């Protein structure tokens, strides 16, 4: 997906200049320009910060121009939008539901992948189970490396970060409420 073109389309649809979006998001105008030109690939935390200036969640950003769909019970793998980037795949379940009270993600972190230097913080709670590989999870001042079958659950207002320091991809199934994706 072309993140830069999508950001430009959403920004223009909301009648915002690059300067206005930068001001609202608390970033430089150059940051918005570089993202829109695809000269930088923003981390998930950086993209979330930019989207707060719209305001818009990652899920809304990636499904912004999608046609309204009837809610469904089952989803094929190819129907799950990827809210991540080249290194981190975040496949969201249930985007067709108008009012989702829960975000369910199938996450895949390539070796070396990191949610970004800025710790994530948002309302709610989240939990997950590592399916394969290993992930280093930092929550507040606690750091733990989790492997297959290991799980986590925490208050999402605590600063947190996910990193794959291993040699193999890491897969996680997670949920958060309220949905911030």
Backbone as CSV, one residue per row, in Angstrom:
resi,resn,N_x,N_y,N_z,CA_x,CA_y,CA_z,C_x,C_y,C_z
1,UNK,0.835,-1.176,0.000,0.000,0.000,0.000,0.883,1.244,0.000
2,UNK,0.481,2.244,-0.732,1.206,3.507,-0.828,0.753,4.423,0.316
3,UNK,1.498,4.389,1.420,1.153,5.171,2.618,1.136,6.657,2.294
4,UNK,2.134,7.121,1.541,2.233,8.544,1.210,1.032,9.042,0.432
5,UNK,0.651,8.316,-0.604,-0.497,8.722,-1.420,-1.782,8.675,-0.596
6,UNK,-1.898,7.680,0.264,-3.107,7.571,1.092,-3.170,8.738,2.074
7,UNK,-2.044,9.090,2.697,-2.040,10.220,3.628,-2.424,11.505,2.902
8,UNK,-1.865,11.714,1.725,-2.198,12.913,0.943,-3.691,12.936,0.607
9,UNK,-4.241,11.787,0.175,-5.661,11.708,-0.181,-6.548,12.022,1.019
10,UNK,-6.234,11.436,2.176,-7.037,11.667,3.378,-6.908,13.124,3.812
11,UNK,-5.683,13.645,3.818,-5.450,15.033,4.235,-6.206,16.002,3.346
12,UNK,-6.118,15.809,2.035,-6.811,16.699,1.097,-8.319,16.554,1.214
13,UNK,-8.810,15.336,1.456,-10.240,15.113,1.637,-10.762,15.867,2.846
14,UNK,-9.898,16.062,3.842,-10.273,16.798,5.050,-9.916,18.287,4.944
15,UNK,-9.524,18.694,3.738,-9.198,20.106,3.464,-8.126,20.661,4.395
16,UNK,-7.072,19.879,4.610,-5.965,20.316,5.449,-4.712,20.490,4.606
17,UNK,-3.951,21.540,4.884,-2.640,21.696,4.255,-1.647,20.821,5.009
18,UNK,-0.483,20.603,4.421,0.555,19.853,5.128,0.926,20.573,6.416
19,UNK,1.020,21.901,6.353,1.375,22.687,7.542,0.341,22.531,8.648
20,UNK,-0.942,22.572,8.281,-1.993,22.457,9.291,-1.976,21.074,9.938
21,UNK,-1.818,20.028,9.125,-1.759,18.679,9.688,-0.542,18.544,10.592
22,UNK,0.601,19.063,10.160,1.818,18.994,10.971,1.609,19.691,12.313
23,UNK,0.989,20.851,12.281,0.729,21.612,13.513,-0.181,20.815,14.449
24,UNK,-1.262,20.259,13.900,-2.203,19.484,14.719,-1.565,18.237,15.311
25,UNK,-0.662,17.599,14.536,-0.045,16.340,14.967,1.192,16.564,15.834
26,UNK,1.700,17.790,15.863,2.897,18.058,16.648,4.164,17.543,16.005
27,UNK,4.186,17.555,14.660,5.371,17.144,13.910,5.748,18.277,12.964
28,UNK,6.871,18.143,12.292,7.285,19.177,11.350,6.563,19.018,10.017
29,UNK,6.452,20.116,9.293,5.884,20.086,7.951,6.701,19.144,7.066
30,UNK,8.014,19.143,7.272,8.895,18.264,6.498,8.569,16.798,6.701
31,UNK,8.169,16.422,7.898,7.801,15.030,8.173,6.615,14.616,7.312
32,UNK,5.585,15.470,7.276,4.398,15.167,6.460,4.797,15.075,5.002
33,UNK,5.600,16.018,4.535,6.036,16.037,3.136,6.816,14.776,2.774
34,UNK,7.761,14.380,3.635,8.574,13.189,3.356,7.724,11.922,3.325
35,UNK,6.740,11.820,4.228,5.854,10.646,4.225,5.041,10.619,2.934
36,UNK,4.472,11.780,2.559,3.627,11.825,1.360,4.420,11.545,0.091
37,UNK,5.713,11.856,0.097,6.563,11.581,-1.068,7.160,10.169,-1.015
38,UNK,6.812,9.416,0.031,7.355,8.074,0.245,8.874,8.076,0.348
39,UNK,9.426,9.159,0.862,10.873,9.234,1.062,11.260,8.667,2.417
40,UNK,10.272,8.544,3.312,10.468,7.857,4.592,9.283,6.930,4.807
41,UNK,9.540,5.830,5.491,8.475,4.902,5.851,8.265,5.044,7.350
42,UNK,7.160,5.670,7.769,6.987,5.943,9.198,6.781,4.677,10.013
43,UNK,7.297,4.702,11.248,7.019,3.609,12.173,5.536,3.673,12.525
44,UNK,5.031,2.625,13.125,3.622,2.598,13.512,3.333,3.718,14.503
45,UNK,4.231,3.911,15.483,3.998,4.971,16.473,4.028,6.345,15.812
46,UNK,4.918,6.548,14.832,4.979,7.843,14.135,3.723,8.078,13.311
47,UNK,3.257,7.050,12.607,2.042,7.201,11.808,0.837,7.473,12.700
48,UNK,0.756,6.783,13.845,-0.346,7.033,14.779,-0.329,8.479,15.254
49,UNK,0.865,9.023,15.508,0.986,10.410,15.954,0.484,11.367,14.882
50,UNK,0.850,11.123,13.627,0.375,11.963,12.521,-1.144,11.870,12.405
51,UNK,-1.682,10.657,12.506,-3.123,10.461,12.355,-3.924,11.095,13.488
52,UNK,-3.310,11.273,14.650,-3.997,11.950,15.753,-4.342,13.384,15.360
53,UNK,-3.602,13.955,14.421,-3.884,15.312,13.955,-5.097,15.397,13.054
54,UNK,-5.636,14.269,12.609,-6.779,14.321,11.686,-8.138,14.440,12.392
55,UNK,-8.531,13.890,13.473,-8.078,12.676,14.147,-8.650,11.439,13.462
56,UNK,-7.832,10.373,13.461,-8.221,9.149,12.757,-7.403,7.994,13.310
57,UNK,-8.032,6.832,13.443,-7.310,5.635,13.877,-6.603,5.013,12.675
58,UNK,-5.690,4.092,12.956,-5.024,3.368,11.868,-6.036,2.620,11.008
59,UNK,-7.022,1.987,11.643,-8.038,1.244,10.890,-8.808,2.179,9.968
60,UNK,-9.202,3.331,10.463,-9.928,4.292,9.618,-9.048,4.763,8.470
61,UNK,-7.764,4.970,8.750,-6.823,5.416,7.714,-6.713,4.393,6.590
62,UNK,-6.545,3.125,6.955,-6.338,2.096,5.938,-7.614,1.647,5.245
63,UNK,-8.768,1.995,5.787,-10.037,1.614,5.157,-10.845,2.845,4.768
64,UNK,-10.220,4.018,4.733,-10.893,5.295,4.515,-11.768,5.313,3.276
65,UNK,-11.254,4.815,2.158,-12.022,4.880,0.920,-12.781,3.592,0.620
66,UNK,-12.824,2.707,1.579,-13.516,1.432,1.360,-15.031,1.661,1.274
67,UNK,-15.653,0.918,0.404,-17.107,0.968,0.288,-17.730,0.384,1.552
68,UNK,-18.832,0.955,2.037,-19.478,0.366,3.216,-19.846,-1.101,2.930
69,UNK,-19.569,-1.943,3.898,-19.838,-3.369,3.728,-20.811,-3.833,4.793
70,UNK,-21.524,-4.880,4.467,-22.414,-5.499,5.448,-21.550,-6.283,6.441
71,UNK,-21.847,-6.171,7.738,-21.091,-6.962,8.709,-21.183,-8.442,8.368
72,UNK,-20.106,-9.133,8.595,-20.048,-10.554,8.315,-19.457,-11.267,9.518
73,UNK,-19.601,-12.561,9.554,-19.107,-13.362,10.663,-17.722,-13.918,10.361
74,UNK,-17.482,-14.266,9.087,-16.241,-14.914,8.703,-15.444,-14.026,7.759
75,UNK,-14.121,-14.107,7.858,-13.229,-13.286,7.040,-12.130,-14.157,6.448
76,UNK,-11.948,-14.063,5.142,-10.855,-14.762,4.482,-9.563,-14.000,4.749
77,UNK,-8.432,-14.702,4.740,-7.141,-14.077,5.033,-6.896,-12.848,4.158
78,UNK,-7.247,-12.916,2.888,-7.009,-11.812,1.967,-7.904,-10.598,2.191
79,UNK,-8.923,-10.732,3.029,-9.846,-9.627,3.304,-9.399,-8.761,4.486
80,UNK,-8.379,-9.197,5.205,-7.941,-8.467,6.394,-6.983,-7.359,5.988
81,UNK,-7.341,-6.079,6.235,-6.433,-4.999,5.854,-5.189,-4.990,6.737
82,UNK,-4.049,-4.689,6.120,-2.786,-4.601,6.842,-2.593,-3.172,7.316
83,UNK,-2.592,-2.967,8.631,-2.425,-1.644,9.217,-0.960,-1.349,9.518
84,UNK,-0.085,-2.269,9.164,1.328,-2.125,9.484,2.143,-1.549,8.347
85,UNK,3.387,-2.003,8.284,4.313,-1.528,7.258,5.075,-2.717,6.678
86,UNK,6.245,-2.459,6.074,7.003,-3.542,5.441,7.538,-4.555,6.444
87,UNK,7.827,-4.112,7.667,8.424,-4.986,8.672,7.419,-5.577,9.653
88,UNK,6.289,-4.882,9.820,5.287,-5.329,10.786,3.936,-5.417,10.098
89,UNK,3.386,-6.615,10.053,2.067,-6.834,9.462,1.051,-6.880,10.594
90,UNK,0.032,-6.016,10.502,-1.033,-5.976,11.502,-2.355,-6.174,10.771
91,UNK,-2.843,-7.401,10.727,-4.064,-7.727,9.999,-5.265,-7.588,10.933
92,UNK,-6.176,-6.692,10.583,-7.320,-6.367,11.429,-8.549,-7.182,11.044
93,UNK,-9.183,-7.798,12.030,-10.399,-8.588,11.836,-11.615,-7.700,12.122
94,UNK,-12.627,-7.775,11.260,-13.910,-7.150,11.550,-14.075,-5.709,11.136
95,UNK,-13.391,-5.269,10.103,-13.501,-3.858,9.704,-14.882,-3.506,9.174
96,UNK,-15.662,-4.478,8.751,-16.987,-4.187,8.195,-17.998,-3.817,9.279
97,UNK,-17.674,-4.057,10.522,-18.601,-3.735,11.604,-18.537,-2.254,11.925
98,UNK,-19.702,-1.610,11.888,-19.763,-0.167,12.122,-19.283,0.200,13.520
99,UNK,-19.642,-0.601,14.499,-19.252,-0.314,15.880,-18.513,-1.511,16.451
100,UNK,-17.207,-1.465,16.339,-16.392,-2.545,16.905,-16.002,-2.154,18.326
101,UNK,-16.262,-3.013,19.283,-15.875,-2.767,20.664,-14.542,-3.425,20.999
102,UNK,-14.011,-4.169,20.043,-12.802,-4.947,20.261,-11.997,-4.958,18.973
103,UNK,-10.687,-4.781,19.078,-9.807,-4.919,17.912,-9.059,-6.235,18.047
104,UNK,-9.179,-7.081,17.042,-8.459,-8.348,17.009,-7.457,-8.257,15.861
105,UNK,-6.202,-8.547,16.173,-5.135,-8.449,15.182,-4.362,-9.758,15.071
106,UNK,-3.984,-10.091,13.844,-2.977,-11.128,13.612,-1.723,-10.350,13.254
107,UNK,-0.723,-10.410,14.117,0.484,-9.610,13.955,1.650,-10.481,13.505
108,UNK,2.491,-9.903,12.636,3.698,-10.609,12.185,4.837,-9.604,12.162
109,UNK,5.874,-9.894,12.940,7.050,-9.034,13.044,8.232,-9.740,12.382
110,UNK,8.792,-9.130,11.356,9.979,-9.693,10.727,11.177,-9.506,11.657
111,UNK,12.252,-10.302,11.469,13.435,-10.115,12.307,13.912,-8.654,12.238
112,UNK,14.179,-8.081,13.403,14.614,-6.689,13.478,13.490,-5.674,13.530
113,UNK,12.247,-6.114,13.346,11.107,-5.187,13.345,10.889,-4.605,14.738
114,UNK,10.419,-3.365,14.761,10.259,-2.609,16.000,9.084,-1.664,15.809
115,UNK,8.217,-1.514,16.807,7.087,-0.590,16.664,7.538,0.866,16.660
116,UNK,8.811,1.119,16.915,9.347,2.476,16.792,10.021,2.943,18.056
117,UNK,10.829,3.978,17.937,11.554,4.479,19.105,10.634,5.131,20.139
118,UNK,9.489,5.651,19.690,8.514,6.231,20.613,7.633,5.123,21.150
119,UNK,7.524,5.058,22.458,6.675,4.041,23.072,5.213,4.341,22.734
120,UNK,4.420,3.294,22.529,2.994,3.438,22.250,2.247,3.646,23.562
121,UNK,1.226,4.492,23.541,0.353,4.704,24.695,-1.025,5.037,24.159
122,UNK,-2.053,4.397,24.693,-3.428,4.685,24.286,-4.377,4.152,25.344
123,UNK,-5.627,4.553,25.249,-6.638,4.111,26.216,-6.890,2.618,26.072
124,UNK,-7.274,1.988,27.164,-7.748,0.611,27.105,-6.780,-0.415,27.644
125,UNK,-7.047,-1.652,27.221,-6.255,-2.798,27.627,-5.957,-3.625,26.391
126,UNK,-4.853,-4.351,26.439,-4.564,-5.263,25.332,-3.889,-6.515,25.845
127,UNK,-4.075,-7.564,25.085,-3.484,-8.844,25.435,-3.242,-9.648,24.179
128,UNK,-2.392,-10.641,24.299,-2.106,-11.464,23.136,-1.356,-12.726,23.507
129,UNK,-1.236,-13.603,22.510,-0.519,-14.862,22.654,0.458,-14.981,21.498
130,UNK,1.713,-15.301,21.811,2.721,-15.518,20.781,2.477,-16.897,20.165
131,UNK,2.318,-16.933,18.848,2.068,-18.187,18.137,3.377,-18.825,17.699
132,UNK,4.298,-17.991,17.172,5.597,-18.503,16.736,6.637,-17.398,16.832
133,UNK,7.909,-17.797,16.927,8.992,-16.829,17.026,9.088,-16.249,18.427
134,UNK,9.831,-15.144,18.531,10.002,-14.473,19.813,9.824,-12.983,19.633
135,UNK,9.323,-12.322,20.678,9.162,-10.871,20.662,9.602,-10.326,22.016
136,UNK,10.309,-9.209,21.980,10.638,-8.500,23.211,9.546,-7.468,23.431
137,UNK,8.887,-7.541,24.586,7.814,-6.614,24.918,8.255,-5.770,26.107
138,UNK,8.183,-4.458,25.931,8.461,-3.528,27.018,7.144,-2.895,27.428
139,UNK,6.812,-2.963,28.706,5.615,-2.320,29.255,6.083,-1.551,30.479
140,UNK,6.018,-0.214,30.392,6.550,0.596,31.478,8.036,0.331,31.613
141,UNK,8.471,-0.072,32.807,9.890,-0.373,33.033,10.191,-1.868,32.938
142,UNK,9.164,-2.678,32.652,9.362,-4.124,32.549,9.658,-4.543,31.113
143,UNK,10.630,-5.427,30.949,10.995,-5.945,29.629,11.027,-7.461,29.718
144,UNK,10.402,-8.127,28.759,10.373,-9.589,28.759,10.424,-10.075,27.320
145,UNK,11.152,-11.165,27.084,11.146,-11.827,25.787,10.157,-12.984,25.887
146,UNK,9.186,-12.978,24.964,8.131,-13.990,24.962,8.292,-14.915,23.762
147,UNK,8.010,-16.199,23.964,8.088,-17.185,22.902,6.747,-17.866,22.685
148,UNK,6.705,-18.883,21.819,5.452,-19.564,21.497,4.701,-20.029,22.748
149,UNK,3.417,-19.668,22.805,2.575,-20.040,23.931,2.576,-19.021,25.057
150,UNK,3.584,-18.146,25.098,3.620,-17.108,26.128,2.580,-16.043,25.790
151,UNK,2.120,-15.337,26.818,1.053,-14.358,26.618,1.327,-13.091,27.424
152,UNK,0.562,-12.070,27.127,0.661,-10.803,27.853,-0.723,-10.168,27.959
153,UNK,-0.865,-9.296,28.944,-2.100,-8.537,29.144,-1.726,-7.327,29.988
154,UNK,-2.058,-6.108,29.517,-1.671,-4.914,30.260,-2.580,-3.732,29.949
155,UNK,-2.478,-2.717,30.802,-3.169,-1.451,30.625,-2.425,-0.686,29.536
156,UNK,-3.089,-0.384,28.438,-2.443,0.236,27.276,-2.021,1.678,27.505
157,UNK,-2.445,2.267,28.617,-1.983,3.620,28.936,-0.536,3.604,29.383
158,UNK,-0.032,2.422,29.752,1.386,2.292,30.086,2.193,2.323,28.792
159,UNK,3.314,3.051,28.758,4.138,3.065,27.542,4.580,1.642,27.198
160,UNK,4.441,1.270,25.918,4.810,-0.085,25.525,5.402,-0.112,24.122
161,UNK,6.144,-1.199,23.866,6.878,-1.341,22.607,7.096,-2.824,22.324
162,UNK,7.011,-3.199,21.043,7.247,-4.570,20.602,8.460,-4.581,19.670
163,UNK,9.384,-5.532,19.889,10.563,-5.664,19.022,10.865,-7.139,18.786
164,UNK,11.166,-7.484,17.557,11.608,-8.840,17.244,13.125,-8.814,17.137
165,UNK,13.793,-9.317,18.158,15.257,-9.340,18.167,15.802,-10.672,17.668
166,UNK,14.895,-11.584,17.296,15.305,-12.916,16.859,15.649,-12.982,15.374
167,UNK,15.927,-14.208,14.923,16.294,-14.459,13.525,15.120,-14.932,12.682
168,UNK,13.970,-15.168,13.304,12.798,-15.676,12.592,11.622,-14.728,12.808
169,UNK,10.658,-14.734,11.883,9.460,-13.914,12.094,8.733,-14.332,13.373
170,UNK,8.043,-13.388,13.975,7.239,-13.656,15.172,5.780,-13.396,14.827
171,UNK,4.901,-14.334,15.193,3.473,-14.163,14.965,2.740,-14.135,16.300
172,UNK,1.804,-13.180,16.405,1.028,-12.970,17.621,-0.431,-12.807,17.215
173,UNK,-1.343,-13.304,18.028,-2.753,-12.973,17.891,-3.086,-12.137,19.119
174,UNK,-3.618,-10.925,18.875,-3.857,-10.003,19.987,-5.254,-9.401,19.911
175,UNK,-5.647,-8.807,21.029,-6.929,-8.105,21.104,-6.741,-6.881,21.985
176,UNK,-7.489,-5.824,21.662,-7.473,-4.625,22.506,-8.874,-4.033,22.548
177,UNK,-9.146,-3.400,23.689,-10.443,-2.776,23.865,-10.253,-1.537,24.739
178,UNK,-10.826,-0.411,24.378,-11.545,-0.185,23.117,-10.568,-0.229,21.950
179,UNK,-11.092,-0.454,20.745,-10.206,-0.559,19.593,-9.526,0.761,19.281
180,UNK,-8.210,0.739,19.205,-7.469,1.933,18.799,-6.963,1.775,17.374
181,UNK,-7.206,0.612,16.800,-6.830,0.362,15.402,-8.086,0.405,14.563
